C-alpha cells in the first residue's frame, strides 16, 4: 500500500511536471501514469488501494467542489440567468440524441443500446472542468461575464441528470418501465442539494464565529460534514433524494456569504489539499483504463465520439444563444464543456458487468472517450482562456 502511494505521488507529479514543460495539461501525465501502473499494464498498484479507488476519487472531487464553492461568485451566474439552467441538461440531451443517430450506423447498436452508451458518454467531467474554472475565477478571466461560474454550475448538475438517465436506460434494458418519479427527482434533488448545502454552510459559518478554532480544524470539519452528506445520499433508498455533490459546493457558497474572510482563507487551504488530491484522482482514473480494449475499436468509435461532441457543442451554443457573451466567449464555453473522465470511469463497466450484449462496446468507447477528451478538453481550456475571455479588473 505504501509503495503504491509513493509511486502514485512521485511518478504522477513527475509526469505532470513533464507534460507542463511540454505545454500539455498535467493531467495527461497523471492519466498515463495510472495506465502504466494499473492492473492492465505493469500491475504495480496494491489491490487494496485499487479497492478503495472509487472512494479516493470521490474525496478528491469533494475537495475541489468545496474549494469551488468557497470561491464562486454568484453575481456573474445570476447575470447569465437562463443559459445557466439550460447548461444543466441541454448539452447532455443533444449528445445522447447524437449517439442515437450515429451509434446504430457506426457500431450496429440498437436504439436502446445507443441510449445506454450515450448516457455513459454524455456526462462532463467535474474533475477536469472544476479545477480549471476555479483557476479562471482566481485569475479573474471571464468572471464578470459569469463564464467560469456558468460552466462550473452546469458541470455539477449535468452529472446528476445523466446518471438518472443512465439508470433509467439500464432498467429498460432489464425489462423495467421508465419511472416518471426518477425524472421528477432530477430537479428535486438539485433544489434539495442547494438548500441543504446552503443551510449547512450558514450553520458552519455561525459555529466558526462562536468557536475560534484553527483553519486546519475548520477544513477537517467541512470535509467530515461533506463525507457524511455523500454517505447519507448513498444510503437513502427513497424515490426522492438530494444531490450530495451539489450540496457540498453550496456549503462553500453558504460559508462564503456569511463569513467571506474565513472562506477566502479556507479556499487557500483546500487549494493546498488539491495538490495531492489531483494526483490521486487522475492517476487512479488512469488505472481504470483497460488499454487492451482500445485495440478492439477502430476509426468508427473515434468518429462516434467526435460526432457526439459536435452535438454537445451545439447544445452549449443553443444555451448561450441570445446571451451577452461574444463569439469567442461562446466558443470557449463550447470547448470547456467537452472533457470526460470520472463518470465514464465509474459507470462505463456497468453494462458489461450486467451481461449486456453491448457491454464490451460501451466500456471500450468509454475508455476511448477518457483517453481522447480529458487531455484534449483540458488542453483546449488551458490554451484558449487568456485569448477568448476578458480579464476582469479587481
Coordinates of C-alpha atoms in Angstrom, one line a residue:
X1 CA 0.0 0.0 0.0
X2 CA 2.7 2.5 1.0
X3 CA 4.7 1.6 -2.1
X4 CA 1.7 2.2 -4.3
X5 CA 1.1 5.6 -2.7
X6 CA 4.7 6.6 -3.2
X7 CA 4.6 5.5 -6.9
X8 CA 1.3 7.4 -7.4
X9 CA 2.7 10.6 -5.9
X10 CA 6.2 10.6 -7.3
X11 CA 5.5 9.3 -10.8
X12 CA 2.2 11.2 -11.1
X13 CA 3.7 14.5 -10.1
X14 CA 6.8 13.9 -12.2
X15 CA 4.8 13.1 -15.3
X16 CA 2.5 16.0 -14.7
X17 CA 5.6 18.3 -14.5
X18 CA 7.0 16.9 -17.7
X19 CA 3.7 17.5 -19.5
X20 CA 3.5 21.1 -18.3
X21 CA 7.0 21.7 -19.6
X22 CA 5.9 20.3 -23.0
X23 CA 2.9 22.8 -22.9
X24 CA 0.5 19.9 -22.3
X25 CA -2.1 19.5 -19.5
X26 CA -0.5 17.9 -16.4
X27 CA -3.5 15.6 -16.1
X28 CA -2.3 13.8 -19.3
X29 CA 0.9 12.8 -17.5
X30 CA -1.1 11.6 -14.5
X31 CA -3.5 9.6 -16.6
X32 CA -0.6 7.9 -18.4
X33 CA 1.0 7.2 -15.0
X34 CA -2.2 5.5 -13.9
X35 CA -2.5 3.5 -17.1
X36 CA 1.1 2.2 -16.9
X37 CA 1.0 1.5 -13.1
X38 CA -2.5 0.0 -13.3
X39 CA -3.5 -3.7 -13.4
X40 CA -3.7 -3.7 -17.3
X41 CA -0.1 -2.8 -17.9
X42 CA 2.6 -3.2 -15.2
X43 CA 0.2 -4.0 -12.3
X44 CA 2.3 -2.2 -9.7
X45 CA -0.6 -0.9 -7.6
X46 CA -1.6 -2.7 -4.5
X47 CA -5.1 -4.4 -4.8
X48 CA -6.0 -2.6 -1.5
X49 CA -5.6 0.8 -3.0
X50 CA -7.5 -0.2 -6.2
X51 CA -10.3 -1.5 -3.9
X52 CA -10.8 1.9 -2.4
X53 CA -10.0 3.8 -5.6
X54 CA -13.6 5.0 -6.1
X55 CA -13.7 6.4 -2.6
X56 CA -10.3 8.2 -3.0
X57 CA -11.5 9.7 -6.3
X58 CA -14.7 10.9 -4.6
X59 CA -12.7 12.5 -1.8
X60 CA -10.7 14.4 -4.5
X61 CA -13.9 15.6 -6.1
X62 CA -15.2 16.7 -2.7
X63 CA -12.1 18.8 -2.1
X64 CA -12.3 20.6 -5.4
X65 CA -16.1 21.1 -5.3
X66 CA -15.7 22.6 -1.8
X67 CA -12.9 24.9 -3.0
X68 CA -15.1 25.9 -5.9
X69 CA -18.0 26.8 -3.6
X70 CA -15.7 28.9 -1.4
X71 CA -14.6 31.0 -4.3
X72 CA -17.8 31.0 -6.5
X73 CA -19.1 34.5 -7.4
X74 CA -22.9 34.1 -7.8
X75 CA -23.3 37.6 -9.2
X76 CA -21.9 36.6 -12.6
X77 CA -24.0 33.5 -12.6
X78 CA -27.2 35.4 -11.8
X79 CA -26.4 37.8 -14.7
X80 CA -26.2 34.8 -17.1
X81 CA -29.7 33.6 -16.0
X82 CA -31.5 31.3 -18.5
X83 CA -28.3 29.8 -20.0
X84 CA -27.2 28.6 -16.6
X85 CA -30.3 26.4 -16.3
X86 CA -30.1 25.2 -19.9
X87 CA -26.5 24.1 -19.5
X88 CA -27.6 21.6 -16.9
X89 CA -29.4 19.3 -19.4
X90 CA -29.5 20.6 -23.0
X91 CA -25.9 19.7 -24.0
X92 CA -26.1 16.2 -22.5
X93 CA -29.5 15.7 -24.1
X94 CA -28.2 16.6 -27.5
X95 CA -25.2 14.4 -27.1
X96 CA -27.4 11.5 -26.4
X97 CA -29.5 12.4 -29.4
X98 CA -26.4 12.4 -31.5
X99 CA -25.5 9.0 -30.1
X100 CA -28.9 7.7 -31.1
X101 CA -28.4 8.9 -34.6
X102 CA -24.8 7.8 -35.1
X103 CA -24.2 4.7 -32.9
X104 CA -26.6 2.3 -34.8
X105 CA -25.0 3.2 -38.1
X106 CA -21.4 3.2 -37.0
X107 CA -21.4 0.4 -34.4
X108 CA -24.5 -1.5 -35.2
X109 CA -26.2 -1.0 -31.8
X110 CA -29.9 -0.9 -31.2
X111 CA -31.5 2.4 -30.2
X112 CA -31.8 1.3 -26.6
X113 CA -28.1 0.2 -26.6
X114 CA -27.2 3.5 -28.2
X115 CA -29.1 5.3 -25.4
X116 CA -27.2 3.4 -22.7
X117 CA -23.9 4.3 -24.5
X118 CA -25.0 7.9 -24.9
X119 CA -25.9 8.2 -21.2
X120 CA -22.4 6.9 -20.3
X121 CA -20.6 9.4 -22.5
X122 CA -22.9 12.4 -22.0
X123 CA -21.5 13.5 -18.6
X124 CA -18.9 16.2 -18.5
X125 CA -16.1 15.6 -16.0
X126 CA -16.1 17.8 -12.9
X127 CA -12.6 16.5 -12.2
X128 CA -11.3 18.1 -15.3
X129 CA -13.6 21.1 -15.6
X130 CA -14.0 22.3 -12.0
X131 CA -10.3 22.9 -11.1
X132 CA -9.8 24.9 -14.3
X133 CA -12.9 27.0 -13.7
X134 CA -11.6 27.7 -10.2
X135 CA -8.3 28.8 -11.7
X136 CA -10.1 31.1 -14.0
X137 CA -12.1 32.7 -11.2
X138 CA -8.9 33.2 -9.2
X139 CA -7.1 34.8 -12.1
X140 CA -10.2 36.9 -13.0
X141 CA -10.8 35.6 -16.5
X142 CA -14.5 35.8 -17.6
X143 CA -15.7 36.3 -14.1
X144 CA -17.6 39.5 -14.7
X145 CA -19.5 37.8 -17.6
X146 CA -20.1 34.7 -15.4
X147 CA -18.5 32.2 -17.7
X148 CA -16.5 30.0 -15.3
X149 CA -19.5 30.1 -12.9
X150 CA -21.8 29.0 -15.7
X151 CA -19.6 26.1 -16.7
X152 CA -18.9 25.1 -13.1
X153 CA -22.5 25.0 -12.0
X154 CA -23.6 23.3 -15.2
X155 CA -20.9 20.6 -14.8
X156 CA -22.1 19.8 -11.3
X157 CA -25.7 19.4 -12.3
X158 CA -25.0 17.7 -15.6
X159 CA -23.8 14.6 -13.9
X160 CA -26.9 14.2 -11.8
X161 CA -29.1 14.4 -14.9
X162 CA -27.0 12.0 -16.9
X163 CA -26.7 9.4 -14.1
X164 CA -30.5 9.4 -13.7
X165 CA -30.9 8.8 -17.5
X166 CA -28.3 6.0 -17.3
X167 CA -30.1 4.3 -14.5
X168 CA -33.4 4.6 -16.4
X169 CA -32.0 3.2 -19.7
X170 CA -30.3 0.3 -17.8
X171 CA -33.7 -0.5 -16.2
X172 CA -35.3 -0.5 -19.6
X173 CA -32.6 -2.9 -20.9
X174 CA -33.6 -5.2 -18.0
X175 CA -37.3 -5.0 -18.9
X176 CA -38.4 -2.4 -16.4
X177 CA -40.6 0.5 -17.3
X178 CA -39.2 4.1 -17.3
X179 CA -40.0 5.7 -13.9
X180 CA -41.6 9.2 -14.1
X181 CA -40.5 9.7 -10.4
X182 CA -36.9 9.2 -11.4
X183 CA -37.2 12.2 -13.8
X184 CA -39.1 14.2 -11.2
X185 CA -36.2 13.5 -8.8
X186 CA -33.7 15.4 -11.0
X187 CA -34.9 19.0 -10.3
X188 CA -35.9 18.0 -6.7
X189 CA -32.5 16.5 -5.9
X190 CA -30.8 19.7 -7.3
X191 CA -33.0 22.0 -5.2
X192 CA -32.7 19.9 -2.1
X193 CA -28.9 19.8 -2.6
X194 CA -28.8 23.6 -2.9
X195 CA -31.0 24.2 0.1
X196 CA -29.2 21.6 2.3
X197 CA -25.7 22.8 1.3
X198 CA -26.5 26.4 1.9
X199 CA -28.1 25.7 5.3
X200 CA -25.1 23.6 6.4
X201 CA -22.7 26.4 5.2
X202 CA -24.6 29.0 7.1
X203 CA -24.6 26.8 10.3
X204 CA -20.9 26.2 9.9
X205 CA -20.3 30.0 9.5
X206 CA -22.2 30.6 12.8
X207 CA -20.3 27.8 14.5
X208 CA -16.9 29.2 13.3
X209 CA -17.9 32.7 14.5
X210 CA -18.7 31.4 18.0
X211 CA -15.9 28.9 18.3
X212 CA -12.5 30.2 17.5
X213 CA -10.5 27.3 16.1
X214 CA -7.6 26.9 13.7
X215 CA -8.4 27.0 10.0
X216 CA -6.9 23.5 9.6
X217 CA -9.6 22.2 12.1
X218 CA -12.3 24.0 10.1
X219 CA -11.1 22.3 6.9
X220 CA -11.4 18.9 8.7
X221 CA -14.9 19.7 10.0
X222 CA -16.1 20.7 6.5
X223 CA -14.6 17.6 4.9
X224 CA -16.2 15.4 7.6
X225 CA -19.6 17.0 7.0
X226 CA -19.1 16.5 3.3
X227 CA -18.3 12.8 3.8
X228 CA -21.5 12.5 5.9
X229 CA -23.6 14.0 3.1
X230 CA -22.2 11.7 0.5
X231 CA -22.8 8.7 2.8
X232 CA -26.3 9.9 3.5
X233 CA -27.1 10.2 -0.2
X234 CA -25.7 6.7 -0.9
X235 CA -27.7 5.1 2.0
X236 CA -31.1 6.7 1.0
X237 CA -33.4 4.2 -0.6
X238 CA -36.3 6.7 -1.0
X239 CA -37.5 7.7 -4.5
X240 CA -36.7 11.3 -3.8
X241 CA -33.2 12.2 -2.7
X242 CA -30.7 15.1 -2.8
X243 CA -27.5 15.6 -4.8
X244 CA -24.6 15.5 -2.3
X245 CA -22.1 16.9 -4.7
X246 CA -24.2 20.0 -5.3
X247 CA -24.8 20.3 -1.5
X248 CA -21.1 20.2 -0.9
X249 CA -20.4 23.0 -3.4
X250 CA -23.2 25.1 -1.7
X251 CA -21.6 24.5 1.7
X252 CA -18.8 26.7 0.5
X253 CA -21.2 29.2 -1.0
X254 CA -23.2 29.5 2.2
X255 CA -20.0 29.9 4.2
X256 CA -18.7 32.5 1.8
X257 CA -21.9 34.6 2.1
X258 CA -21.8 34.6 5.9
X259 CA -18.0 34.7 6.6
X260 CA -16.3 35.8 3.4
X261 CA -12.9 36.4 5.1
X262 CA -12.9 32.9 6.5
X263 CA -14.0 31.5 3.2
X264 CA -11.0 33.0 1.4
X265 CA -8.6 31.6 3.9
X266 CA -10.2 28.2 3.8
X267 CA -10.1 28.3 0.0
X268 CA -6.3 28.6 0.1
X269 CA -6.2 25.6 2.5
X270 CA -8.3 23.5 0.1
X271 CA -6.1 24.6 -2.7
X272 CA -3.1 23.1 -1.0
X273 CA -5.1 19.8 -0.4
X274 CA -5.9 19.8 -4.1
X275 CA -2.2 19.5 -5.0
X276 CA -2.2 15.9 -3.6
X277 CA -5.8 15.1 -4.4
X278 CA -5.4 15.9 -8.1
X279 CA -2.6 13.4 -8.5
X280 CA -4.5 10.7 -6.8
X281 CA -7.7 11.4 -8.8
X282 CA -6.2 11.3 -12.3
X283 CA -3.7 8.5 -11.6
X284 CA -6.5 6.3 -10.2
X285 CA -8.8 7.2 -13.2
X286 CA -5.9 6.2 -15.5
X287 CA -5.6 2.9 -13.6
X288 CA -9.2 2.0 -14.5
X289 CA -8.4 2.3 -18.2
X290 CA -8.0 -1.1 -19.9
X291 CA -5.8 -0.4 -22.9
X292 CA -6.5 -3.9 -24.2
X293 CA -10.0 -2.7 -25.1
X294 CA -8.6 0.1 -27.2
X295 CA -7.3 -2.4 -29.8
X296 CA -10.8 -3.7 -30.4
X297 CA -12.2 -0.4 -31.7
X298 CA -11.4 1.3 -35.0
X299 CA -12.0 4.6 -36.6
X300 CA -15.7 4.2 -36.2
X301 CA -15.5 4.7 -32.4
X302 CA -13.4 7.8 -32.8
X303 CA -15.8 9.2 -35.3
X304 CA -18.7 8.4 -33.0
X305 CA -17.1 10.2 -30.0
X306 CA -16.2 13.2 -32.1
X307 CA -19.6 13.3 -33.8
X308 CA -21.4 13.1 -30.4
X309 CA -19.2 16.0 -29.2
X310 CA -20.3 18.1 -32.1
X311 CA -23.9 17.6 -30.9
X312 CA -22.8 18.5 -27.4
X313 CA -21.1 21.7 -28.5
X314 CA -24.2 22.6 -30.5
X315 CA -26.2 22.2 -27.2
X316 CA -23.9 24.6 -25.5
X317 CA -24.2 27.1 -28.4
X318 CA -28.0 26.9 -28.1
X319 CA -27.7 27.5 -24.3
X320 CA -25.7 30.7 -24.7
X321 CA -27.5 31.9 -27.8
X322 CA -29.1 35.3 -27.0
X323 CA -26.8 36.0 -24.0
X324 CA -24.4 38.9 -23.8
X325 CA -21.4 36.6 -24.4
X326 CA -19.4 37.5 -27.5
X327 CA -18.4 34.9 -30.2
X328 CA -15.1 34.0 -28.6
X329 CA -16.7 33.5 -25.1
X330 CA -19.3 31.3 -26.6
X331 CA -16.7 29.2 -28.4
X332 CA -14.7 28.9 -25.1
X333 CA -17.9 27.6 -23.3
X334 CA -18.4 25.1 -26.1
X335 CA -14.8 23.8 -25.8
X336 CA -14.7 23.8 -22.0
X337 CA -17.8 21.6 -21.8
X338 CA -16.3 18.6 -23.6
X339 CA -13.9 16.8 -21.2
X340 CA -14.9 13.3 -19.9
X341 CA -13.2 11.2 -17.3
X342 CA -14.7 10.5 -13.8
X343 CA -18.2 9.5 -14.6
X344 CA -17.2 7.4 -17.6
X345 CA -14.6 5.6 -15.4
X346 CA -17.2 5.0 -12.7
X347 CA -20.1 3.6 -14.8
X348 CA -18.6 2.6 -18.1
X349 CA -18.1 -1.0 -17.0
X350 CA -21.6 -1.5 -15.5
X351 CA -23.4 -2.7 -18.7
X352 CA -20.6 -5.3 -19.2
X353 CA -20.9 -6.5 -15.6
X354 CA -24.7 -6.9 -16.1
X355 CA -24.1 -9.1 -19.0
X356 CA -25.5 -6.8 -21.7
X357 CA -24.5 -7.7 -25.3
X358 CA -23.4 -4.1 -25.8
X359 CA -21.3 -4.1 -22.6
X360 CA -17.9 -4.6 -24.2
X361 CA -18.6 -1.8 -26.8
X362 CA -19.8 0.6 -24.1
X363 CA -16.8 0.1 -21.9
X364 CA -14.4 0.3 -24.9
X365 CA -15.9 3.6 -26.2
X366 CA -16.0 5.0 -22.6
X367 CA -12.3 4.2 -22.2
X368 CA -11.5 5.8 -25.6
X369 CA -13.6 8.9 -24.6
X370 CA -11.5 9.4 -21.5
X371 CA -8.2 9.0 -23.4
X372 CA -9.3 11.4 -26.1
X373 CA -11.4 14.1 -24.4
X374 CA -9.8 14.5 -21.0
X375 CA -6.4 15.7 -22.2
X376 CA -7.8 17.5 -25.3
X377 CA -10.5 19.3 -23.4
X378 CA -8.1 20.3 -20.7
X379 CA -5.6 21.5 -23.3
X380 CA -8.3 23.5 -25.1
X381 CA -9.3 25.3 -21.9
X382 CA -5.7 26.0 -20.9
X383 CA -4.7 27.2 -24.4
X384 CA -7.7 29.5 -25.1
X385 CA -8.9 31.1 -21.8
X386 CA -6.5 34.0 -21.9
X387 CA -7.2 34.7 -25.6
X388 CA -11.0 34.2 -25.6
X389 CA -12.0 35.6 -22.1
X390 CA -11.9 39.1 -20.8
X391 CA -9.8 39.8 -17.7
X392 CA -11.9 41.4 -15.0
X393 CA -10.5 44.4 -13.2
X394 CA -10.1 43.9 -9.5

